[in-house]
Amino acid sequence: MVQSLNVSGILNAFRVLWNPSLAMPHVIVKDMSCINYAKLKKQCDIQAIAFDKDNCLTAPYVSTIHSPFNDAWKECKETFGRDRAQQLESSLGVAVLRHKEKKPDGGQYLSNFVKPIPPEKVAFVGDRIFTDILFGNRNGNLTIWTSQIITEEGDNKPALLLRRMEHHLINILQKFSIKAPSHPALNGTVDDSFIITKGKY
């Protein structure tokens, strides 16, 4: 089985031409195990966290956590609670968020799911710029990009091409000093002491 092409993600990528900051994550890490979740909650006042599943928590179409992430996933659930760590597979032991629209559309589903928590107190963690990061930035979340994926197996060719373009895009945006949208959790600066290992791009 291969991942389907996300037409919405491609079309919304053109938003970046007018507002390139939407493509810039607030935080870049290697993978989800590089986040200190207790510090993220305490320092940034993040009250809920949402994850993309495929290539962020699990290999594509696998319903169990990628084994090197077991300890980090346990810490995340202990920090935010089973009802606060939202993703797409109930077998991972947390609440399920179902959405009819593909990211970066469908922000209302997450907002409604975590009510009454406001968007700026929600972190969104994902491996894709044109879907996950664009989604989180458009909806006022704190965005965390996991720059190293679990596997390319299952990606179709357009998805592979887009993923590699996204890495080049981040490199270009940083060279031009493009910043992510301002976010109150960071108080205008990136206090990255909750990052265990920074990402490569």
Coordinates of C-alpha atoms in Angstrom, one line a residue:
M1 CA 0.0 0.0 0.0
V2 CA 1.3 3.5 -0.8
Q3 CA 0.4 6.9 0.6
S4 CA -2.1 8.7 -1.6
L5 CA -1.3 12.0 -3.1
N6 CA -2.6 14.9 -1.0
V7 CA -4.0 17.4 -3.6
S8 CA -5.0 19.8 -0.8
G9 CA -1.5 19.9 0.5
I10 CA -0.1 20.7 -3.0
L11 CA -2.7 23.5 -3.6
N12 CA -2.2 25.0 -0.2
A13 CA 1.6 25.0 -0.8
F14 CA 1.0 28.0 -3.0
R15 CA 0.1 29.9 0.1
V16 CA 3.8 29.8 0.9
L17 CA 4.5 32.1 -2.1
W18 CA 2.5 34.9 -0.5
N19 CA 3.4 34.1 3.1
P20 CA 6.6 31.9 3.4
S21 CA 6.6 32.1 7.2
L22 CA 3.6 29.6 7.1
A23 CA 6.1 26.9 5.9
M24 CA 8.6 27.5 8.7
P25 CA 8.2 25.4 11.8
H26 CA 8.7 27.0 15.2
V27 CA 10.9 24.1 16.3
I28 CA 13.0 21.5 14.3
V29 CA 13.9 18.2 15.9
K30 CA 15.3 15.0 14.5
D31 CA 12.3 12.9 15.6
M32 CA 9.6 12.8 18.3
S33 CA 12.0 11.3 20.8
C34 CA 14.1 14.5 20.8
I35 CA 11.4 16.5 22.7
N36 CA 11.3 16.8 26.5
Y37 CA 7.6 16.8 26.9
A38 CA 7.6 17.8 30.6
K39 CA 9.6 20.9 29.7
L40 CA 7.5 21.6 26.7
K41 CA 4.4 21.7 28.9
K42 CA 6.0 23.7 31.7
Q43 CA 8.0 26.2 29.8
C44 CA 5.7 26.8 26.9
D45 CA 2.4 26.3 28.7
I46 CA 1.4 23.8 26.1
Q47 CA -1.8 22.0 27.3
A48 CA -2.4 19.5 24.4
I49 CA -0.3 17.9 21.7
A50 CA -1.3 16.5 18.4
F51 CA 0.8 14.2 16.1
D52 CA 0.6 13.2 12.6
K53 CA 0.9 9.4 12.6
D54 CA 2.7 8.1 9.6
N55 CA 6.5 8.6 9.7
C56 CA 6.2 10.6 12.8
L57 CA 5.0 8.0 15.4
T58 CA 4.8 4.9 13.3
A59 CA 6.0 3.6 9.9
P60 CA 3.3 4.2 7.3
Y61 CA 0.2 2.1 7.7
V62 CA 1.6 0.4 10.9
S63 CA -0.6 0.7 14.0
T64 CA 2.2 0.3 16.6
I65 CA 4.7 2.9 17.8
H66 CA 8.1 2.8 16.2
S67 CA 10.1 0.9 18.8
P68 CA 12.9 3.4 19.3
F69 CA 10.2 5.9 20.3
N70 CA 8.6 3.8 23.1
D71 CA 10.1 5.7 26.0
A72 CA 9.4 9.1 24.5
W73 CA 5.8 8.1 23.7
K74 CA 5.3 6.9 27.2
E75 CA 6.6 10.2 28.6
C76 CA 4.4 12.2 26.2
K77 CA 1.3 10.3 27.4
E78 CA 2.2 10.7 31.0
T79 CA 2.8 14.4 30.6
F80 CA -0.3 15.3 28.6
G81 CA -2.6 12.4 29.5
R82 CA -4.2 9.9 27.2
D83 CA -6.9 12.3 26.1
R84 CA -4.4 15.1 25.3
A85 CA -2.1 13.2 22.9
Q86 CA -4.2 13.2 19.7
Q87 CA -3.3 11.0 16.7
L88 CA -5.0 8.6 14.3
E89 CA -4.7 5.1 15.6
S90 CA -6.5 4.0 18.8
S91 CA -4.1 1.0 19.2
L92 CA -1.4 3.5 20.2
G93 CA -3.4 4.1 23.4
V94 CA -4.6 7.7 23.0
A95 CA -7.8 9.4 21.9
V96 CA -8.6 9.3 18.2
L97 CA -9.1 12.4 16.0
R98 CA -11.0 11.7 12.8
H99 CA -11.2 14.4 10.1
K100 CA -12.8 14.4 6.7
E101 CA -10.5 16.9 5.1
K102 CA -6.8 16.3 4.5
K103 CA -4.2 18.6 6.1
P104 CA -3.6 21.5 5.9
D105 CA -7.4 21.9 5.7
G106 CA -9.6 20.7 8.5
G107 CA -8.3 22.8 11.4
Q108 CA -11.8 23.1 12.9
Y109 CA -11.7 19.3 13.7
L110 CA -8.7 19.7 16.0
S111 CA -10.0 22.9 17.5
N112 CA -13.3 21.3 18.3
F113 CA -11.6 18.2 19.6
V114 CA -9.4 19.9 22.2
K115 CA -11.9 22.6 23.4
P116 CA -11.8 24.6 25.6
I117 CA -8.0 24.6 25.1
P118 CA -7.1 27.6 22.8
P119 CA -5.1 26.9 19.6
E120 CA -1.9 28.7 20.9
K121 CA -1.7 26.2 23.7
V122 CA -1.7 23.2 21.4
A123 CA 1.5 21.8 19.8
F124 CA 1.3 20.1 16.4
V125 CA 4.1 17.6 15.6
G126 CA 4.6 16.3 12.1
D127 CA 7.1 15.3 9.4
R128 CA 5.6 17.2 6.4
I129 CA 6.0 20.9 5.7
F130 CA 3.2 21.4 3.2
T131 CA 0.6 19.5 5.3
D132 CA 1.5 19.3 9.0
I133 CA 3.5 22.5 9.5
L134 CA 1.2 24.5 7.2
F135 CA -1.8 23.1 9.1
G136 CA -0.4 24.0 12.5
N137 CA 0.8 27.5 11.6
R138 CA -2.5 28.3 9.9
N139 CA -4.4 27.3 13.0
G140 CA -2.2 29.1 15.5
N141 CA -0.5 26.0 17.0
L142 CA 3.1 25.7 18.1
T143 CA 4.6 23.7 15.2
I144 CA 7.3 21.1 15.6
W145 CA 8.8 19.5 12.5
T146 CA 10.4 16.0 12.8
S147 CA 13.0 16.2 10.0
Q148 CA 14.1 12.6 10.0
I149 CA 11.4 10.2 8.8
I150 CA 11.1 6.5 9.8
T151 CA 11.0 5.1 6.3
E152 CA 10.3 6.1 2.7
E153 CA 8.7 2.7 2.0
G154 CA 5.1 3.3 1.1
D155 CA 5.6 6.8 -0.3
N156 CA 4.6 7.3 -3.9
K157 CA 6.9 9.2 -6.2
P158 CA 5.2 12.6 -6.0
A159 CA 5.3 12.3 -2.2
L160 CA 9.0 11.4 -2.2
L161 CA 9.7 14.4 -4.5
L162 CA 7.7 16.8 -2.4
R163 CA 9.3 15.6 0.8
R164 CA 12.8 16.3 -0.6
M165 CA 11.6 19.7 -1.9
E166 CA 10.4 20.5 1.6
H167 CA 13.9 20.0 3.1
H168 CA 15.4 22.2 0.4
L169 CA 12.7 24.8 1.1
I170 CA 13.5 24.9 4.8
N171 CA 17.2 25.4 4.0
I172 CA 16.3 28.3 1.7
L173 CA 13.9 29.9 4.2
Q174 CA 16.6 29.8 6.9
K175 CA 19.2 31.3 4.6
F176 CA 16.8 34.3 4.0
S177 CA 16.1 34.5 7.8
I178 CA 12.4 33.7 7.3
K179 CA 10.9 33.0 10.7
A180 CA 7.8 31.0 11.7
P181 CA 4.7 33.0 12.7
S182 CA 5.1 34.6 16.1
H183 CA 3.8 32.4 18.9
P184 CA 3.2 33.4 22.5
A185 CA 4.7 30.2 23.8
L186 CA 8.2 31.3 22.6
N187 CA 7.9 34.9 23.7
G188 CA 9.5 36.1 20.5
T189 CA 12.5 33.8 20.9
V190 CA 13.1 30.1 20.5
D191 CA 13.8 28.8 24.0
D192 CA 14.9 25.4 22.9
S193 CA 15.9 23.9 26.2
F194 CA 13.0 21.4 25.8
I195 CA 14.8 20.0 22.7
I196 CA 17.0 17.0 23.4
T197 CA 18.5 16.7 19.9
K198 CA 18.0 19.3 17.1
G199 CA 17.0 18.2 13.7
K200 CA 19.0 18.2 10.4
Y201 CA 17.5 19.2 7.1

